[in-house]
Short mmCIF file of C-alpha atoms in Angstrom, two decimals:
data_model
loop_
_atom_site.label_atom_id
_atom_site.label_comp_id
_atom_site.label_asym_id
_atom_site.label_seq_id
_atom_site.Cartn_x
_atom_site.Cartn_y
_atom_site.Cartn_z
CA UNK A 1 0.00 0.00 0.00
CA UNK A 2 1.17 3.50 -0.74
CA UNK A 3 1.29 5.96 2.20
CA UNK A 4 -1.66 7.87 0.70
CA UNK A 5 -3.88 4.80 0.63
CA UNK A 6 -2.84 3.96 4.19
CA UNK A 7 -3.73 7.48 5.30
CA UNK A 8 -7.18 7.23 3.66
CA UNK A 9 -7.71 3.83 5.26
CA UNK A 10 -6.77 5.20 8.67
CA UNK A 11 -9.15 8.12 8.21
CA UNK A 12 -11.99 5.79 7.24
CA UNK A 13 -11.34 3.53 10.21
CA UNK A 14 -11.23 6.56 12.53
CA UNK A 15 -14.47 7.90 11.10
CA UNK A 16 -16.09 4.51 11.52
CA UNK A 17 -14.89 4.14 15.11
CA UNK A 18 -16.02 7.64 15.90
CA UNK A 19 -19.42 6.80 14.55
CA UNK A 20 -19.54 3.56 16.55
CA UNK A 21 -18.68 5.44 19.76
CA UNK A 22 -21.55 7.90 19.26
CA UNK A 23 -23.99 5.09 18.56
CA UNK A 24 -22.81 3.27 21.66
CA UNK A 25 -23.16 6.42 23.75
CA UNK A 26 -26.68 7.01 22.44
CA UNK A 27 -27.66 3.40 23.13
CA UNK A 28 -26.10 3.51 26.60
CA UNK A 29 -28.06 6.63 27.39
CA UNK A 30 -31.22 4.96 26.10
CA UNK A 31 -30.60 2.09 28.56
CA UNK A 32 -30.25 4.63 31.39
CA UNK A 33 -33.58 6.19 30.33
CA UNK A 34 -35.22 2.76 30.46
CA UNK A 35 -33.83 2.08 33.94
CA UNK A 36 -35.16 5.48 35.00
CA UNK A 37 -38.52 4.34 33.66
CA UNK A 38 -38.34 1.38 36.06
CA UNK A 39 -37.68 3.85 38.90
CA UNK A 40 -40.77 5.82 37.93
CA UNK A 41 -42.76 2.56 37.67
CA UNK A 42 -42.00 1.81 41.32
CA UNK A 43 -43.17 5.30 42.30
CA UNK A 44 -46.33 4.96 40.19
CA UNK A 45 -47.02 1.57 41.79
CA UNK A 46 -46.54 3.09 45.25
CA UNK A 47 -48.86 5.96 44.39
CA UNK A 48 -51.50 3.60 42.99
CA UNK A 49 -51.45 1.59 46.22
CA UNK A 50 -51.58 4.71 48.43
CA UNK A 51 -53.92 6.88 46.36
CA UNK A 52 -56.93 6.25 48.61
CA UNK A 53 -55.02 6.38 51.93
CA UNK A 54 -56.14 9.84 53.03
CA UNK A 55 -55.84 9.22 56.80
CA UNK A 56 -58.82 11.52 57.33
CA UNK A 57 -57.00 14.28 55.46
CA UNK A 58 -57.73 16.05 52.18
CA UNK A 59 -58.29 14.16 48.93
CA UNK A 60 -57.10 15.03 45.46
CA UNK A 61 -60.44 16.67 44.79
CA UNK A 62 -59.85 19.10 47.68
CA UNK A 63 -56.25 19.91 46.76
CA UNK A 64 -55.78 19.93 43.00
CA UNK A 65 -56.75 22.68 40.58
CA UNK A 66 -56.95 21.03 37.14
CA UNK A 67 -56.74 24.36 35.27
CA UNK A 68 -53.40 25.01 37.00
CA UNK A 69 -52.19 21.53 36.05
CA UNK A 70 -53.36 22.06 32.46
CA UNK A 71 -51.16 25.16 32.20
CA UNK A 72 -48.18 23.21 33.62
CA UNK A 73 -48.84 20.47 31.06
CA UNK A 74 -48.99 23.00 28.23
CA UNK A 75 -45.64 24.55 29.29
CA UNK A 76 -43.92 21.15 29.29
CA UNK A 77 -45.47 20.16 25.96
CA UNK A 78 -44.42 23.47 24.37
CA UNK A 79 -40.89 22.92 25.70
CA UNK A 80 -40.78 19.46 24.10
CA UNK A 81 -41.78 20.96 20.75
CA UNK A 82 -39.32 23.86 21.06
CA UNK A 83 -36.48 21.43 21.82
CA UNK A 84 -37.45 19.77 18.55
CA UNK A 85 -36.99 23.10 16.76
CA UNK A 86 -33.55 23.41 18.39
CA UNK A 87 -32.68 19.97 16.97
CA UNK A 88 -33.75 21.13 13.50
CA UNK A 89 -31.40 24.11 13.88
CA UNK A 90 -28.65 21.65 14.91
CA UNK A 91 -29.32 19.68 11.72
CA UNK A 92 -28.85 22.90 9.71
CA UNK A 93 -25.68 23.71 11.66
CA UNK A 94 -26.97 27.12 12.85
CA UNK A 95 -25.48 27.46 16.33
CA UNK A 96 -27.00 30.86 17.21
CA UNK A 97 -30.43 29.46 16.41
CA UNK A 98 -29.70 26.34 18.50
CA UNK A 99 -28.83 28.53 21.51
CA UNK A 100 -31.93 30.68 21.01
CA UNK A 101 -34.30 27.69 20.93
CA UNK A 102 -32.53 26.01 23.84
CA UNK A 103 -33.11 29.29 25.70
CA UNK A 104 -36.83 29.23 24.87
CA UNK A 105 -37.02 25.57 25.96
CA UNK A 106 -35.19 26.45 29.18
CA UNK A 107 -37.64 29.26 30.02
CA UNK A 108 -40.66 27.02 29.35
CA UNK A 109 -39.17 24.29 31.56
CA UNK A 110 -38.32 26.84 34.23
CA UNK A 111 -41.92 28.09 34.15
CA UNK A 112 -43.12 24.52 34.67
CA UNK A 113 -40.82 23.90 37.62
CA UNK A 114 -41.65 27.24 39.27
CA UNK A 115 -45.38 26.43 39.02
CA UNK A 116 -44.69 23.05 40.62
CA UNK A 117 -42.63 24.56 43.45
CA UNK A 118 -45.40 27.10 44.02
CA UNK A 119 -47.97 24.29 44.20
CA UNK A 120 -45.82 22.27 46.66
CA UNK A 121 -45.21 25.39 48.77
CA UNK A 122 -48.95 26.11 48.96
CA UNK A 123 -49.68 22.53 50.04
CA UNK A 124 -47.01 22.47 52.76
CA UNK A 125 -47.98 25.90 54.11
CA UNK A 126 -51.62 24.79 54.28
CA UNK A 127 -50.51 21.85 56.44
CA UNK A 128 -50.86 19.24 53.68
CA UNK A 129 -47.20 18.25 53.56
CA UNK A 130 -45.86 14.78 52.73
CA UNK A 131 -46.10 13.69 56.38
CA UNK A 132 -49.88 14.13 56.44
CA UNK A 133 -51.05 10.89 54.79
CA UNK A 134 -49.93 7.97 52.66
CA UNK A 135 -51.58 9.65 49.70
CA UNK A 136 -49.61 12.88 50.18
CA UNK A 137 -46.31 11.01 50.80
CA UNK A 138 -46.71 9.10 47.56
CA UNK A 139 -47.82 12.27 45.76
CA UNK A 140 -44.80 14.34 46.83
CA UNK A 141 -42.39 11.50 46.08
CA UNK A 142 -43.70 10.81 42.58
CA UNK A 143 -44.27 14.40 41.44
CA UNK A 144 -41.15 15.61 43.26
CA UNK A 145 -38.96 12.99 41.58
CA UNK A 146 -40.25 14.08 38.20
CA UNK A 147 -39.62 17.73 39.14
CA UNK A 148 -36.06 16.89 40.24
CA UNK A 149 -35.43 15.27 36.87
CA UNK A 150 -36.74 18.37 35.09
CA UNK A 151 -34.49 20.56 37.27
CA UNK A 152 -31.41 18.54 36.33
CA UNK A 153 -32.52 18.72 32.68
CA UNK A 154 -32.59 22.52 33.02
CA UNK A 155 -29.06 22.61 34.48
CA UNK A 156 -27.89 20.38 31.65
CA UNK A 157 -29.61 22.63 29.11
CA UNK A 158 -27.93 25.73 30.53
CA UNK A 159 -24.55 23.97 30.31
CA UNK A 160 -25.25 23.04 26.68
CA UNK A 161 -26.12 26.65 25.78
CA UNK A 162 -22.69 27.68 27.06
CA UNK A 163 -20.99 24.75 25.30
CA UNK A 164 -22.58 25.56 21.95
CA UNK A 165 -21.55 29.19 22.44
CA UNK A 166 -17.94 28.36 23.38
CA UNK A 167 -17.20 25.22 21.34
CA UNK A 168 -19.66 25.51 18.47
CA UNK A 169 -21.53 22.50 17.13
CA UNK A 170 -18.66 20.02 17.44
CA UNK A 171 -19.33 16.29 17.31
CA UNK A 172 -19.21 15.74 21.10
CA UNK A 173 -21.51 18.74 21.66
CA UNK A 174 -23.89 17.39 19.03
CA UNK A 175 -23.95 14.00 20.79
CA UNK A 176 -24.76 15.65 24.12
CA UNK A 177 -27.57 17.69 22.55
CA UNK A 178 -29.03 14.48 21.08
CA UNK A 179 -28.95 12.75 24.47
CA UNK A 180 -30.47 15.74 26.23
CA UNK A 181 -33.29 15.68 23.67
CA UNK A 182 -34.05 12.04 24.55
CA UNK A 183 -33.99 12.94 28.26
CA UNK A 184 -36.29 15.94 27.77
CA UNK A 185 -38.88 14.11 25.64
CA UNK A 186 -38.78 11.20 28.10
CA UNK A 187 -39.67 13.54 30.97
CA UNK A 188 -42.66 14.82 29.01
CA UNK A 189 -43.82 11.22 28.49
CA UNK A 190 -43.56 10.52 32.24
CA UNK A 191 -45.60 13.68 32.85
CA UNK A 192 -48.45 12.22 30.73
CA UNK A 193 -48.61 9.39 33.27
CA UNK A 194 -48.41 11.86 36.18
CA UNK A 195 -51.26 14.11 35.10
CA UNK A 196 -53.44 11.14 34.10
CA UNK A 197 -52.95 9.04 37.22
CA UNK A 198 -52.26 11.63 39.93
CA UNK A 199 -54.30 14.68 38.93
CA UNK A 200 -57.11 13.45 36.68
CA UNK A 201 -57.86 10.23 38.59
CA UNK A 202 -57.34 12.13 41.86
CA UNK A 203 -59.97 14.73 41.04
CA UNK A 204 -62.61 12.63 39.26
CA UNK B 1 -22.08 8.35 5.68
CA UNK B 2 -25.40 7.13 4.42
CA UNK B 3 -25.55 4.04 6.60
CA UNK B 4 -28.36 3.58 9.09
CA UNK B 5 -27.96 5.07 12.54
CA UNK B 6 -28.66 3.35 15.81
CA UNK B 7 -29.55 6.48 17.69
CA UNK B 8 -32.89 7.28 19.12
CA UNK B 9 -33.58 10.80 17.92
CA UNK B 10 -30.60 10.08 15.70
CA UNK B 11 -29.29 11.88 12.66
CA UNK B 12 -32.76 12.40 11.22
CA UNK B 13 -34.61 14.51 13.76
CA UNK B 14 -37.81 14.83 11.81
CA UNK B 15 -39.11 18.08 10.41
CA UNK B 16 -40.94 21.19 11.50
CA UNK B 17 -44.12 19.64 10.12
CA UNK B 18 -43.54 16.48 12.21
CA UNK B 19 -43.02 18.45 15.43
CA UNK B 20 -46.08 20.59 14.67
CA UNK B 21 -48.26 17.54 14.08
CA UNK B 22 -46.94 15.97 17.29
CA UNK B 23 -47.65 19.13 19.27
CA UNK B 24 -51.20 19.59 17.95
CA UNK B 25 -52.10 15.90 18.47
CA UNK B 26 -50.66 15.99 22.02
CA UNK B 27 -52.56 19.19 22.84
CA UNK B 28 -55.83 17.62 21.66
CA UNK B 29 -55.10 14.36 23.53
CA UNK B 30 -54.46 16.41 26.70
CA UNK B 31 -57.54 18.60 26.30
CA UNK B 32 -59.93 15.63 25.94
CA UNK B 33 -59.32 13.98 29.37
CA UNK B 34 -59.03 17.35 31.17
CA UNK B 35 -62.35 18.46 29.66
CA UNK B 36 -63.96 15.12 30.58
CA UNK B 37 -62.92 15.42 34.24
CA UNK B 38 -63.56 19.18 34.64
CA UNK B 39 -66.97 18.82 33.02
CA UNK B 40 -67.67 15.72 35.09
CA UNK B 41 -71.07 14.91 33.62
CA UNK B 42 -70.07 11.80 31.64
CA UNK B 43 -70.50 8.37 33.26
CA UNK B 44 -67.55 7.30 35.44
CA UNK B 45 -66.56 4.43 33.15
CA UNK B 46 -66.46 6.73 30.13
CA UNK B 47 -64.21 9.25 31.95
CA UNK B 48 -61.87 6.45 33.11
CA UNK B 49 -61.66 4.98 29.62
CA UNK B 50 -61.13 8.47 28.16
CA UNK B 51 -58.23 9.23 30.53
CA UNK B 52 -56.41 5.96 29.83
CA UNK B 53 -57.06 5.84 26.08
CA UNK B 54 -55.90 9.46 25.62
CA UNK B 55 -52.76 8.82 27.72
CA UNK B 56 -51.76 5.68 25.80
CA UNK B 57 -52.33 7.33 22.41
CA UNK B 58 -50.45 10.47 23.50
CA UNK B 59 -47.46 8.38 24.64
CA UNK B 60 -47.40 6.72 21.20
CA UNK B 61 -47.60 10.17 19.55
CA UNK B 62 -44.59 11.35 21.61
CA UNK B 63 -42.59 8.21 20.79
CA UNK B 64 -43.28 8.65 17.08
CA UNK B 65 -43.13 12.42 16.50
CA UNK B 66 -40.66 13.52 19.22
CA UNK B 67 -38.42 10.48 19.80
CA UNK B 68 -38.71 9.25 16.19
CA UNK B 69 -39.05 5.61 17.17
CA UNK B 70 -39.96 3.26 14.36
CA UNK B 71 -39.63 -0.37 13.39
CA UNK B 72 -36.62 0.04 11.08
CA UNK B 73 -33.77 -2.42 11.55
CA UNK B 74 -31.40 0.34 12.71
CA UNK B 75 -33.61 0.85 15.75
CA UNK B 76 -34.09 -2.80 16.56
CA UNK B 77 -32.24 -2.75 19.88
CA UNK B 78 -33.83 0.50 20.99
CA UNK B 79 -37.21 -1.06 20.37
CA UNK B 80 -36.37 -4.47 21.88
CA UNK B 81 -35.03 -2.97 25.11
CA UNK B 82 -38.03 -0.65 25.28
CA UNK B 83 -40.48 -3.54 24.91
CA UNK B 84 -38.61 -5.53 27.56
CA UNK B 85 -38.82 -2.55 29.92
CA UNK B 86 -42.52 -2.28 29.16
CA UNK B 87 -43.05 -5.92 30.20
CA UNK B 88 -41.13 -5.31 33.44
CA UNK B 89 -43.27 -2.22 34.12
CA UNK B 90 -46.52 -4.12 33.58
CA UNK B 91 -45.41 -6.90 35.94
CA UNK B 92 -44.15 -4.34 38.47
CA UNK B 93 -47.19 -2.05 38.60
CA UNK B 94 -49.82 -4.72 37.88
CA UNK B 95 -48.28 -7.15 40.35
CA UNK B 96 -48.03 -4.56 43.12
CA UNK B 97 -51.64 -3.52 42.67
CA UNK B 98 -52.86 -7.13 42.51
CA UNK B 99 -51.09 -8.08 45.74
CA UNK B 100 -51.99 -4.94 47.68
CA UNK B 101 -55.65 -4.82 46.61
CA UNK B 102 -56.03 -8.54 47.40
CA UNK B 103 -54.45 -7.97 50.80
CA UNK B 104 -56.72 -4.98 51.36
CA UNK B 105 -59.88 -6.96 50.61
CA UNK B 106 -58.75 -9.85 52.87
CA UNK B 107 -57.81 -7.60 55.78
CA UNK B 108 -60.62 -5.05 55.57
CA UNK B 109 -63.29 -6.86 53.56
#
């Protein structure tokens, strides 16, 4: 083989390995998401068992305002869609646009989490904290775990906005943005279960 | 490289049209159960069925339009692991409820 051919071969092998690494990273992250799904399953199962254990305290009908929850749901759904638009900008290689749409997604997610904190604060102040009944313990654990995930997603998103700004849309940055998108959409899917089981079943 | 990708939400992240369709469908599938419960006049069984049917369909909408899951061979392992997790979840949640409700009816009933 001539040196040129060897160089081309090496480049092809490197490109292939690079590609393999990204696929493996994406699949590994997918497996983490699935294990997280098992974690949420255990919390959903706990909530389902405890959802009628009011201990003489308030029920979901007394505590939950469905219009409030509908607004929370809309914020999270909008943030899922806006992350999608950020991914389209990534596809086109327009980094300023990626940062802008990540920013919009971040604000929507922040709005969701602030509404949730406000709701939790109101419940605790009114004396309906997690120590009040089995129902409220399970409620705070399930909804709080989801909220914690969203909070970490927001921190991650902020970090990615800085990374895109500083490093541009390099391959590692692109891989991280892809994995964050899976994480973010996954959290919206878990929220479908939360509003259906916790809020809608709790109020009906 | 034109070869297939193994990534979920991989190289082809859909289109603006796809995300718009996903958003509109999800909004409708959220509005239906909320309206059913807030209105509250429908029979209980209808409301229950509405909540669960809308949730299942909306999850499928999210998987298709946002996570771009499909049955192509490049996604085989994503799909297989997902289905396995789904089975574990059904056993987990269904089994817990079965045991605890049975216990409840024996102790209290």
